[in-house]
Tab-separated table of C-alpha atoms in Angstrom:
chain	number	residue	atom	x	y	z
G	238	MET	CA	47.331	-48.373	35.474
G	239	ARG	CA	50.641	-46.821	35.439
G	240	ARG	CA	52.329	-50.613	34.016
G	241	LEU	CA	49.855	-50.740	31.039
G	242	LEU	CA	50.849	-47.196	29.646
G	243	TRP	CA	54.342	-48.932	30.427
G	244	ILE	CA	53.534	-52.430	28.690
G	245	VAL	CA	51.708	-50.401	25.802
G	246	LEU	CA	54.511	-47.933	24.905
G	247	ALA	CA	57.288	-49.882	25.095
G	248	THR	CA	55.134	-52.234	22.846
G	249	ALA	CA	54.759	-49.935	19.975
G	250	PRO	CA	58.014	-49.239	18.569
G	251	PHE	CA	57.707	-53.121	17.945
G	252	ALA	CA	54.263	-51.612	15.873
G	253	CYS	CA	54.132	-53.708	12.993
G	254	THR	CA	52.524	-53.216	10.196
G	255	VAL	CA	50.100	-55.192	8.335
G	256	GLY	CA	49.074	-54.822	4.461
G	257	PRO	CA	50.588	-55.928	0.832
G	258	ASP	CA	53.474	-54.050	-0.105
G	259	TYR	CA	54.231	-52.044	-3.435
G	260	GLU	CA	56.019	-54.207	-6.041
G	261	ARG	CA	56.290	-53.077	-9.112
G	262	ILE	CA	54.636	-55.664	-11.078
G	263	GLY	CA	56.394	-57.982	-13.802
G	264	LEU	CA	54.974	-56.761	-17.436
G	265	ASP	CA	55.681	-58.426	-20.958
G	266	VAL	CA	57.834	-55.924	-22.078
G	267	PRO	CA	60.073	-56.240	-26.281
G	268	ASP	CA	63.235	-55.446	-26.705
G	269	ALA	CA	62.921	-53.310	-29.188
G	270	PHE	CA	59.478	-51.583	-30.888
G	271	ARG	CA	58.158	-53.621	-34.210
G	272	ASP	CA	60.854	-53.350	-37.585
G	273	ALA	CA	63.831	-52.629	-35.654
G	274	THR	CA	66.191	-53.996	-36.866
G	275	GLU	CA	68.662	-54.370	-33.466
G	276	SER	CA	68.226	-52.785	-29.989
G	277	GLN	CA	70.788	-49.930	-29.218
G	278	THR	CA	70.912	-47.833	-25.820
G	279	LEU	CA	71.819	-43.843	-26.646
G	280	ALA	CA	70.459	-40.675	-24.672
G	281	SER	CA	67.174	-41.155	-24.774
G	282	PRO	CA	65.266	-38.289	-26.666
G	283	ALA	CA	62.704	-37.459	-23.845
G	284	ASP	CA	66.459	-35.884	-22.153
G	285	LEU	CA	65.692	-32.789	-25.363
G	286	ASP	CA	63.610	-30.357	-24.304
G	287	TRP	CA	60.100	-29.223	-26.634
G	288	PHE	CA	62.572	-25.808	-27.784
G	289	ASP	CA	65.099	-28.572	-29.036
G	290	VAL	CA	62.913	-29.743	-31.431
G	291	TYR	CA	60.615	-27.358	-32.767
G	292	THR	CA	63.197	-24.139	-32.959
G	293	ASP	CA	60.813	-21.525	-34.319
G	294	PRO	CA	61.623	-18.911	-31.957
G	295	VAL	CA	57.982	-17.383	-31.315
G	296	LEU	CA	56.131	-20.774	-31.036
G	297	ALA	CA	58.931	-21.016	-28.484
G	298	GLY	CA	58.025	-17.568	-26.790
G	299	TYR	CA	53.420	-18.830	-27.434
G	300	LEU	CA	54.827	-22.243	-24.809
G	301	GLU	CA	56.672	-20.729	-22.680
G	302	GLU	CA	53.968	-18.043	-21.955
G	303	ALA	CA	51.363	-21.245	-22.540
G	304	LEU	CA	53.209	-22.738	-19.832
G	305	ALA	CA	53.394	-20.289	-17.855
G	306	SER	CA	49.924	-19.160	-17.822
G	307	ASN	CA	47.408	-21.532	-18.649
G	308	ASP	CA	44.596	-22.007	-17.591
G	309	ASP	CA	44.316	-25.646	-16.623
G	310	LEU	CA	48.450	-25.535	-15.567
G	311	ALA	CA	47.260	-23.349	-13.008
G	312	ILE	CA	43.454	-26.133	-12.360
G	313	ALA	CA	46.713	-28.894	-12.218
G	314	ALA	CA	48.678	-26.804	-9.276
G	315	ALA	CA	46.477	-26.505	-7.416
G	316	ARG	CA	45.586	-29.778	-6.944
G	317	ILE	CA	48.636	-30.176	-6.730
G	318	ALA	CA	48.651	-28.155	-3.290
G	319	GLU	CA	45.197	-29.780	-2.124
G	320	ALA	CA	47.224	-33.116	-2.787
G	321	ARG	CA	50.519	-31.875	-1.079
G	322	ALA	CA	48.358	-30.812	2.111
G	323	VAL	CA	45.271	-34.029	2.185
G	324	SER	CA	49.684	-35.691	1.700
G	325	ALA	CA	49.885	-33.499	5.626
G	326	ILE	CA	48.104	-34.524	6.347
G	327	ALA	CA	47.323	-38.459	6.456
G	328	GLU	CA	51.415	-37.970	8.269
G	329	SER	CA	50.027	-35.551	10.971
G	330	ARG	CA	48.375	-39.242	12.950
G	331	LEU	CA	51.080	-40.429	13.344
G	332	PHE	CA	51.106	-38.151	15.284
G	333	PRO	CA	49.980	-37.196	19.602
G	334	SER	CA	47.225	-34.215	19.120
G	335	VAL	CA	47.416	-31.889	21.818
G	336	ASP	CA	44.697	-29.075	21.899
G	337	GLY	CA	45.123	-26.414	25.144
G	338	SER	CA	41.799	-24.977	26.576
G	339	ALA	CA	41.765	-21.605	28.973
G	340	SER	CA	38.832	-20.867	31.491
G	341	LEU	CA	37.216	-17.124	33.152
G	342	ARG	CA	33.588	-17.915	35.102
G	343	SER	CA	31.384	-15.471	36.658
G	344	GLN	CA	28.943	-16.921	38.831
G	345	GLY	CA	25.901	-15.044	40.764
G	346	ILE	CA	23.586	-16.346	43.597
G	347	ALA	CA	20.723	-14.843	43.989
G	348	ARG	CA	19.948	-13.629	47.714
G	349	ASP	CA	15.808	-13.438	47.511
G	350	GLY	CA	15.467	-16.419	45.679
G	351	PHE	CA	13.360	-20.056	45.051
G	352	PRO	CA	13.588	-22.566	45.848
G	353	ILE	CA	15.969	-21.183	49.229
G	354	PHE	CA	19.543	-22.194	49.122
G	355	PRO	CA	21.550	-22.438	53.480
G	356	GLN	CA	23.485	-19.431	53.006
G	357	PRO	CA	26.953	-19.147	51.906
G	358	GLN	CA	29.044	-17.382	52.770
G	359	ASP	CA	30.215	-15.625	49.350
G	360	ARG	CA	27.563	-15.599	46.596
G	361	ASP	CA	29.386	-14.101	44.291
G	362	GLY	CA	32.462	-16.111	42.790
G	363	GLY	CA	34.121	-17.307	40.073
G	364	THR	CA	36.578	-20.210	38.642
G	365	ILE	CA	39.765	-19.659	36.087
G	366	ALA	CA	41.143	-22.241	34.500
G	367	LEU	CA	44.052	-23.750	32.479
G	368	GLY	CA	44.487	-26.633	31.098
G	369	GLY	CA	45.391	-28.968	28.513
G	370	PHE	CA	44.104	-31.952	26.194
G	371	ALA	CA	46.796	-35.041	24.307
G	372	SER	CA	44.638	-38.012	22.341
G	373	TRP	CA	47.010	-40.287	20.798
G	374	GLU	CA	46.211	-43.314	19.025
G	375	LEU	CA	49.008	-45.502	18.496
G	376	ASP	CA	49.853	-46.512	14.993
G	377	LEU	CA	50.080	-50.491	15.779
G	378	TRP	CA	49.488	-52.019	13.249
G	379	GLY	CA	49.954	-49.479	9.966
G	380	ARG	CA	46.791	-47.342	9.498
G	381	PHE	CA	48.654	-44.490	9.272
G	382	ARG	CA	51.581	-45.248	7.863
G	383	ARG	CA	49.648	-47.542	4.718
G	384	ALA	CA	47.662	-44.088	4.855
G	385	ALA	CA	49.966	-41.822	4.938
G	386	GLU	CA	51.801	-44.192	1.875
G	387	ALA	CA	48.222	-43.701	-0.763
G	388	SER	CA	48.852	-39.944	0.171
G	389	ASP	CA	51.779	-39.662	-1.356
G	390	ALA	CA	51.675	-41.967	-3.882
G	391	ASP	CA	48.440	-39.978	-4.210
G	392	LEU	CA	50.614	-36.349	-5.196
G	393	LEU	CA	52.527	-38.283	-7.504
G	394	ALA	CA	50.263	-38.965	-9.316
G	395	THR	CA	48.465	-35.218	-9.109
G	396	GLU	CA	51.929	-33.665	-9.866
G	397	LEU	CA	52.663	-36.156	-12.852
G	398	ASP	CA	49.153	-35.847	-14.282
G	399	ARG	CA	49.909	-32.004	-13.968
G	400	ALA	CA	53.795	-33.151	-15.813
G	401	ALA	CA	50.879	-35.342	-18.720
G	402	LEU	CA	48.932	-31.880	-19.387
G	403	ALA	CA	51.758	-30.126	-19.829
G	404	GLN	CA	53.058	-31.887	-22.953
G	405	SER	CA	49.384	-32.317	-23.835
G	406	LEU	CA	49.264	-28.442	-23.686
G	407	VAL	CA	52.380	-28.185	-25.989
G	408	VAL	CA	51.497	-30.681	-28.459
G	409	GLU	CA	47.739	-28.758	-29.408
G	410	LEU	CA	49.401	-25.239	-29.026
G	411	SER	CA	52.277	-26.288	-31.713
G	412	ALA	CA	50.183	-28.160	-33.806
G	413	SER	CA	47.593	-25.431	-34.112
G	414	TYR	CA	50.208	-22.990	-34.507
G	415	PHE	CA	51.422	-25.607	-37.957
G	416	ARG	CA	48.098	-25.545	-38.747
G	417	LEU	CA	47.990	-21.658	-38.786
G	418	LEU	CA	51.009	-21.521	-40.854
G	419	ALA	CA	49.195	-24.555	-43.113
G	420	ALA	CA	45.940	-22.378	-43.736
G	421	ASP	CA	48.682	-19.343	-44.495
G	422	ALA	CA	50.218	-21.679	-46.910
G	423	ASP	CA	47.382	-22.767	-48.072
G	424	LEU	CA	45.682	-19.455	-48.705
G	425	GLU	CA	48.789	-17.785	-50.258
G	426	ILE	CA	48.720	-20.494	-53.083
G	427	THR	CA	44.157	-20.761	-53.088
G	428	ARG	CA	45.347	-16.346	-54.169
G	429	ARG	CA	48.782	-17.332	-56.858
G	430	THR	CA	46.060	-19.516	-58.217
G	431	ILE	CA	42.456	-17.087	-58.477
G	432	GLU	CA	45.109	-14.657	-60.217
G	433	SER	CA	46.514	-17.233	-62.300
G	434	ARG	CA	43.114	-17.648	-63.661
G	435	ARG	CA	42.351	-14.704	-64.321
G	436	ARG	CA	44.398	-14.353	-67.033
G	437	SER	CA	43.609	-17.373	-68.007
G	438	LEU	CA	40.396	-16.437	-67.720
G	439	ASP	CA	41.646	-12.172	-69.768
G	440	LEU	CA	43.422	-15.348	-72.512
G	441	VAL	CA	39.462	-17.208	-73.558
G	442	GLN	CA	37.242	-14.319	-72.791
G	443	ALA	CA	40.239	-12.716	-75.654
G	444	ARG	CA	39.752	-15.807	-78.041
G	445	LEU	CA	36.492	-15.699	-77.729
G	446	ASP	CA	36.212	-12.240	-79.186
G	447	GLN	CA	38.567	-13.407	-81.553
G	448	GLY	CA	36.345	-16.663	-82.936
G	449	ILE	CA	39.126	-18.292	-81.902
G	450	ALA	CA	37.796	-19.995	-78.395
G	451	SER	CA	33.968	-21.181	-77.938
G	452	LYS	CA	31.262	-20.581	-75.132
G	453	LEU	CA	32.308	-23.197	-73.345
G	454	GLU	CA	36.197	-23.034	-72.103
G	455	LEU	CA	34.661	-20.052	-71.197
G	456	ARG	CA	32.407	-21.249	-68.711
G	457	GLN	CA	34.734	-23.697	-68.330
G	458	ALA	CA	37.177	-21.294	-66.827
G	459	GLU	CA	34.958	-19.307	-64.745
G	460	SER	CA	34.125	-22.332	-63.644
G	461	LEU	CA	37.798	-23.519	-62.026
G	462	LEU	CA	38.127	-19.227	-61.278
G	463	GLN	CA	35.383	-19.764	-58.935
G	464	SER	CA	36.612	-23.321	-57.428
G	465	ALA	CA	39.451	-21.785	-56.219
G	466	GLU	CA	37.218	-18.688	-54.479
G	467	LEU	CA	35.232	-19.969	-52.658
G	468	LEU	CA	38.145	-21.408	-50.722
G	469	VAL	CA	38.895	-17.708	-49.490
G	470	PRO	CA	36.528	-17.473	-46.928
G	471	GLN	CA	36.433	-21.639	-45.348
G	472	LEU	CA	40.906	-20.626	-45.492
G	473	GLN	CA	40.536	-16.733	-43.577
G	474	ALA	CA	37.976	-18.614	-41.142
G	475	ALA	CA	40.023	-21.670	-40.003
G	476	ARG	CA	43.242	-19.157	-39.710
G	477	THR	CA	41.396	-16.720	-37.320
G	478	ARG	CA	39.925	-20.007	-35.700
G	479	GLU	CA	43.893	-21.526	-34.923
G	480	GLU	CA	44.242	-17.608	-33.981
G	481	ASN	CA	41.734	-17.824	-31.410
G	482	LEU	CA	42.858	-21.019	-30.290
G	483	ILE	CA	46.555	-19.716	-29.687
G	484	ARG	CA	45.918	-17.017	-27.388
G	485	GLN	CA	43.156	-19.566	-25.603
G	486	LEU	CA	45.780	-21.882	-24.544
G	487	MET	CA	47.868	-19.248	-23.756
G	488	ALA	CA	45.310	-17.873	-21.341
G	489	GLY	CA	44.605	-14.644	-23.932
G	490	ASN	CA	41.585	-12.547	-25.679
G	491	PRO	CA	40.657	-14.166	-28.752
G	492	GLY	CA	42.980	-11.998	-31.615
G	493	PRO	CA	45.805	-11.672	-34.210
G	494	VAL	CA	49.225	-14.161	-33.269
G	495	LEU	CA	52.446	-13.088	-34.887
G	496	ARG	CA	53.808	-15.608	-37.164
G	497	GLY	CA	57.380	-17.030	-37.562
G	498	ALA	CA	59.735	-18.875	-40.517
G	499	PRO	CA	56.197	-20.261	-43.221
G	500	LEU	CA	55.578	-23.926	-42.758
G	501	ASP	CA	57.929	-24.490	-45.816
G	502	ARG	CA	60.984	-23.129	-43.745
G	503	GLN	CA	60.083	-25.313	-40.224
G	504	VAL	CA	62.960	-27.430	-39.595
G	505	ALA	CA	61.396	-30.237	-36.463
G	506	THR	CA	63.518	-33.179	-35.902
G	507	LEU	CA	63.189	-35.526	-34.100
G	508	GLU	CA	66.707	-38.746	-34.505
G	509	VAL	CA	65.171	-41.817	-33.445
G	510	PRO	CA	66.842	-44.906	-34.332
G	511	ALA	CA	64.366	-48.758	-35.608
G	512	GLY	CA	65.993	-50.356	-32.476
G	513	LEU	CA	64.657	-47.543	-29.829
G	514	PRO	CA	64.872	-49.288	-26.107
G	515	SER	CA	61.548	-49.767	-24.338
G	516	ALA	CA	63.288	-48.450	-21.636
G	517	LEU	CA	62.695	-44.626	-22.608
G	518	LEU	CA	59.311	-45.270	-22.153
G	519	GLU	CA	59.672	-45.287	-18.069
G	520	ARG	CA	60.236	-41.894	-19.043
G	521	ARG	CA	56.215	-41.355	-19.123
G	522	PRO	CA	54.603	-39.302	-16.954
G	523	ASP	CA	50.889	-41.142	-17.512
G	524	VAL	CA	52.710	-44.698	-17.462
G	525	LEU	CA	54.398	-43.341	-14.396
G	526	ALA	CA	51.379	-41.868	-12.688
G	527	ALA	CA	49.588	-44.791	-13.509
G	528	GLU	CA	52.191	-46.533	-11.158
G	529	ALA	CA	51.109	-44.357	-8.719
G	530	GLN	CA	47.665	-44.391	-8.545
G	531	LEU	CA	48.430	-48.100	-7.835
G	532	ALA	CA	50.714	-48.034	-5.619
G	533	ALA	CA	48.303	-46.298	-3.842
G	534	THR	CA	45.485	-48.389	-4.058
G	535	VAL	CA	47.726	-51.646	-2.158
G	536	SER	CA	48.700	-49.222	0.291
G	537	ARG	CA	44.929	-48.607	0.620
G	538	ILE	CA	44.300	-52.585	1.144
G	539	GLY	CA	46.554	-52.010	4.458
G	540	GLU	CA	44.829	-49.181	5.807
G	541	ALA	CA	41.741	-51.695	4.913
G	542	LYS	CA	43.201	-54.123	7.314
G	543	ALA	CA	43.575	-52.369	9.962
G	544	LEU	CA	40.725	-51.539	11.187
G	545	LEU	CA	40.227	-55.334	11.648
G	546	TYR	CA	42.911	-54.757	14.774
G	547	PRO	CA	42.177	-54.239	17.796
G	548	GLN	CA	42.907	-50.114	18.504
G	549	VAL	CA	44.470	-48.535	21.266
G	550	THR	CA	44.544	-44.489	22.548
G	551	LEU	CA	46.637	-43.341	24.778
G	552	THR	CA	44.549	-40.335	25.611
G	553	GLY	CA	44.772	-37.959	29.079
G	554	LEU	CA	44.048	-34.598	30.490
G	555	GLY	CA	46.010	-32.159	33.136
G	556	GLY	CA	45.519	-28.012	33.656
G	557	VAL	CA	45.031	-26.526	37.038
G	558	THR	CA	41.512	-24.799	38.606
G	559	SER	CA	40.959	-21.841	40.845
G	560	GLN	CA	39.275	-18.675	42.390
G	561	GLN	CA	41.723	-16.532	42.108
G	562	LEU	CA	44.946	-15.567	39.887
G	563	SER	CA	47.380	-15.024	43.070
G	564	GLY	CA	46.740	-19.223	43.593
G	565	LEU	CA	46.053	-20.764	40.266
G	566	PHE	CA	49.029	-22.546	39.897
G	567	ASN	CA	49.533	-23.720	43.641
G	568	GLY	CA	50.451	-27.120	43.309
G	569	SER	CA	46.926	-28.753	45.550
G	570	ASN	CA	44.921	-26.677	41.784
G	571	LEU	CA	46.657	-29.430	39.682
G	572	PHE	CA	44.319	-31.946	38.709
G	573	TRP	CA	44.849	-34.875	35.834
G	574	ASP	CA	43.512	-37.470	34.013
G	575	ALA	CA	44.988	-40.269	32.523
G	576	ALA	CA	43.411	-43.185	29.834
G	577	ILE	CA	44.227	-45.910	27.534
G	578	GLU	CA	41.273	-46.972	25.763
G	579	VAL	CA	41.205	-50.060	22.992
G	580	SER	CA	38.480	-51.245	20.345
G	581	LEU	CA	38.113	-54.123	19.595
G	582	PRO	CA	35.515	-54.988	16.263
G	583	ILE	CA	33.158	-57.727	17.580
G	584	PHE	CA	29.972	-57.792	15.724
G	585	ASN	CA	29.274	-54.586	12.683
G	586	ALA	CA	27.971	-57.211	9.882
G	587	GLY	CA	31.037	-57.132	7.479
G	588	ARG	CA	31.020	-53.919	6.953
G	589	LEU	CA	35.341	-54.311	7.614
G	590	GLU	CA	35.435	-57.517	5.466
G	591	ALA	CA	34.050	-56.109	2.439
G	592	ASN	CA	34.942	-52.736	2.935
G	593	VAL	CA	38.535	-54.720	2.212
G	594	ALA	CA	37.187	-56.336	-0.313
G	595	ALA	CA	36.913	-53.274	-1.315
G	596	ALA	CA	40.596	-52.271	-1.327
G	597	GLU	CA	41.507	-55.353	-3.482
G	598	ALA	CA	39.483	-55.339	-6.271
G	599	ARG	CA	40.180	-51.006	-6.133
G	600	ALA	CA	44.365	-52.406	-6.752
G	601	ALA	CA	42.839	-55.848	-9.180
G	602	SER	CA	41.474	-52.382	-11.864
G	603	ALA	CA	43.794	-49.759	-10.698
G	604	VAL	CA	46.762	-52.583	-12.347
G	605	ALA	CA	44.592	-53.934	-14.632
G	606	ALA	CA	44.336	-50.018	-16.010
G	607	TYR	CA	48.704	-50.159	-15.439
G	608	ARG	CA	48.758	-52.366	-18.058
G	609	ARG	CA	46.020	-51.134	-20.212
G	610	THR	CA	48.732	-47.743	-20.341
G	611	VAL	CA	51.426	-49.637	-20.728
G	612	ARG	CA	50.558	-50.882	-23.343
G	613	ILE	CA	49.220	-47.788	-25.225
G	614	ALA	CA	52.273	-45.532	-25.140
G	615	PHE	CA	54.252	-48.695	-26.821
G	616	ARG	CA	51.430	-48.607	-29.491
G	617	GLU	CA	51.614	-44.954	-29.381
G	618	VAL	CA	55.757	-45.464	-29.743
G	619	ALA	CA	55.733	-47.724	-32.260
G	620	ASP	CA	52.409	-46.018	-34.355
G	621	GLY	CA	54.277	-42.467	-34.039
G	622	LEU	CA	57.619	-44.155	-35.988
G	623	VAL	CA	56.629	-45.568	-38.724
G	624	THR	CA	54.408	-42.415	-39.026
G	625	LEU	CA	57.040	-40.003	-38.924
G	626	GLU	CA	58.654	-42.495	-40.901
G	627	LYS	CA	56.541	-42.612	-43.863
G	628	LEU	CA	54.822	-38.777	-43.814
G	629	LYS	CA	58.481	-37.854	-44.690
G	630	ALA	CA	58.476	-40.248	-47.922
G	631	PHE	CA	55.008	-39.125	-48.877
G	632	ARG	CA	56.159	-35.050	-48.505
G	633	GLU	CA	59.368	-36.534	-50.341
G	634	ILE	CA	57.568	-37.689	-53.265
G	635	GLN	CA	54.671	-34.569	-53.275
G	636	GLU	CA	57.620	-32.185	-53.631
G	637	LYS	CA	58.457	-34.778	-56.139
G	638	ARG	CA	54.752	-34.601	-57.760
G	639	VAL	CA	54.315	-31.172	-57.557
G	640	ALA	CA	57.628	-29.619	-59.578
G	641	VAL	CA	56.354	-32.015	-62.601
G	642	LEU	CA	52.814	-31.583	-62.226
G	643	LEU	CA	54.188	-27.168	-62.361
G	644	ASP	CA	56.156	-28.434	-65.277
G	645	GLN	CA	52.891	-29.763	-66.924
G	646	SER	CA	50.745	-26.794	-66.764
G	647	THR	CA	53.734	-24.622	-67.928
G	648	LEU	CA	53.577	-26.699	-71.383
G	649	SER	CA	49.885	-27.038	-71.719
G	650	ASP	CA	49.277	-23.207	-70.877
G	651	ALA	CA	51.529	-22.842	-73.255
G	652	ARG	CA	50.015	-25.279	-76.402
G	653	TYR	CA	47.143	-23.723	-75.794
G	654	ARG	CA	47.774	-20.544	-76.916
G	655	GLY	CA	49.749	-22.548	-79.611
G	656	GLY	CA	46.634	-23.419	-80.500
G	657	VAL	CA	47.475	-26.506	-80.009
G	658	THR	CA	45.546	-28.638	-77.848
G	659	SER	CA	41.550	-27.345	-76.100
G	660	TYR	CA	41.731	-25.844	-72.805
G	661	LEU	CA	40.539	-28.632	-71.447
G	662	GLU	CA	44.545	-29.802	-71.377
G	663	VAL	CA	44.863	-26.551	-69.371
G	664	LEU	CA	41.886	-26.759	-67.120
G	665	ASP	CA	42.910	-31.160	-66.355
G	666	SER	CA	46.766	-29.963	-65.727
G	667	GLU	CA	45.329	-26.315	-63.353
G	668	ARG	CA	43.063	-28.325	-61.286
G	669	GLN	CA	45.824	-31.079	-60.876
G	670	LEU	CA	48.534	-29.411	-59.443
G	671	PHE	CA	46.345	-27.285	-57.536
G	672	ASP	CA	45.273	-30.120	-55.657
G	673	ALA	CA	48.741	-31.423	-55.371
G	674	GLN	CA	50.120	-28.204	-54.247
G	675	ARG	CA	47.791	-27.752	-51.777
G	676	SER	CA	48.484	-31.915	-50.863
G	677	LEU	CA	52.224	-30.801	-50.220
G	678	VAL	CA	50.877	-28.158	-47.933
G	679	GLN	CA	48.501	-30.645	-45.734
G	680	ALA	CA	52.241	-33.491	-45.863
G	681	ARG	CA	54.533	-31.019	-44.406
G	682	LEU	CA	52.195	-30.213	-42.160
G	683	ASP	CA	51.534	-33.695	-40.897
G	684	GLU	CA	55.142	-34.164	-41.437
G	685	VAL	CA	55.995	-31.709	-39.068
G	686	THR	CA	52.894	-32.821	-35.754
G	687	ALA	CA	54.640	-36.131	-36.037
G	688	VAL	CA	57.374	-34.991	-35.082
G	689	GLY	CA	56.131	-33.366	-32.100
G	690	VAL	CA	53.017	-37.098	-31.745
G	691	LEU	CA	55.985	-38.877	-31.777
G	692	PHE	CA	58.646	-36.886	-29.206
G	693	ARG	CA	55.281	-36.980	-26.169
G	694	ALA	CA	54.755	-40.388	-26.996
G	695	LEU	CA	58.824	-41.123	-26.714
G	696	GLY	CA	58.393	-38.805	-23.128
G	697	GLY	CA	60.269	-36.479	-23.795
G	698	GLY	CA	59.950	-32.221	-22.974
G	699	TRP	CA	59.142	-32.917	-19.528
G	700	THR	CA	61.474	-32.918	-16.036
G	701	GLY	CA	59.766	-34.510	-13.323
G	702	THR	CA	61.751	-37.753	-13.348
G	703	ALA	CA	64.774	-35.324	-12.653
G	704	ALA	CA	63.095	-33.643	-10.976
G	705	ALA	CA	61.457	-36.087	-7.723
G	706	ALA	CA	64.971	-38.265	-8.439
G	707	THR	CA	66.998	-34.735	-6.743
G	708	SER	CA	64.647	-34.208	-4.304
G	709	GLY	CA	65.993	-35.846	-1.550
G	710	GLU	CA	61.739	-37.257	-0.658
G	711	GLU	CA	60.981	-41.078	-0.876
G	712	THR	CA	58.124	-42.447	-3.401
G	713	PRO	CA	56.630	-45.251	-3.568
G	714	LEU	CA	58.251	-46.077	-5.758
G	715	ALA	CA	61.630	-45.442	-5.481
G	716	ASP	CA	62.524	-48.747	-5.178
G	717	ALA	CA	61.193	-49.626	-8.588
G	718	SER	CA	62.674	-47.325	-10.071
G	719	SER	CA	66.340	-49.411	-11.137
């Protein structure tokens, strides 16, 4: 028995780890994005923070409050704590388990009971016992080590999921804030237009009273005014909804919110060259999370394969027992029991082999999911680059168009007042100007929102990578970070 114990302990340090080790899979990664003229190496825009992109101090305060108190982020933080605890549980299985016990037992025998027992010298007595039990399943095939690797990868994926959620929160809140500013601008344009059309209506009414204008022109002026007035309650409702959404994202109750600079003075810039290196996408938390999940599934293949081999467990029981407390620690009261248990799967109707096959299938699925995530990331950056470029060009053209239509509307109004043209020309000019002004607001909203979407696509605005690099803790992806 003792010889077998020494053999097991001597061979334990040479235990192997079955199953594949995680290695970063090969990807078809472009050197530059579509329509790039050249590939450049530059500091990553992902090294910037959101407050370097959106400079509005009011928005910055909202972002800070949301990142500190958002309910979804609180849920994600709790999931990280749970994953960290699960990882600690998995690592604890690498070590022996020791439990202690203490008992105090008292007993008595009836003097005149049935059946009749031989008369003992002492009918009343008790025992005191102190002991412990130890158990250690040797990780000869790396089952527990693979489980610990998988749990660490799951923890990393959970932390990266929270980073991705924080990015989505920033994009959603900033987009809502800019939609609020757009509704303000749209409402201001609408109110100015209403005032202008009321003056036009008064002018048409006065000309009708003088017999210069027709009643048709009066109805046209009234219809033009009412079409603008109909937008006021819609825009007011839209503003209220955006305010409530911003408050909810900051874990607050519905209510009004403060504004910073108006939409036409919002500064949101992100200088991104066309030849952006694709390596920047490694900063995206969703891509890294997908890779961490892949690493976890690979480790679980080894965990499943280890069950095909013999399992060796060392157990030990020992302690002292006595009827008197004073004699509890005498050498003659010592008891112990040690054992080596070896279990080997013989027949289980293919359950263990099927478990390995299932783990390999999950790993294959994770590979496909990782490749899909990477392709989506490349597409989102490529889309974001061209979208931001074209939206800027569209907004600049729209600004020129508004200036032209404003001059056209002024000339049409002067021509109508001078009796040179009919009110139909004024009507058409007013409609075109109003629509163009509202389209300009939408163009500015689209452009400033696209900056945030592209910044998130580049993996910007989170510090998870830097934190992992300085934590000193190894991760399943540590060997693939080059």
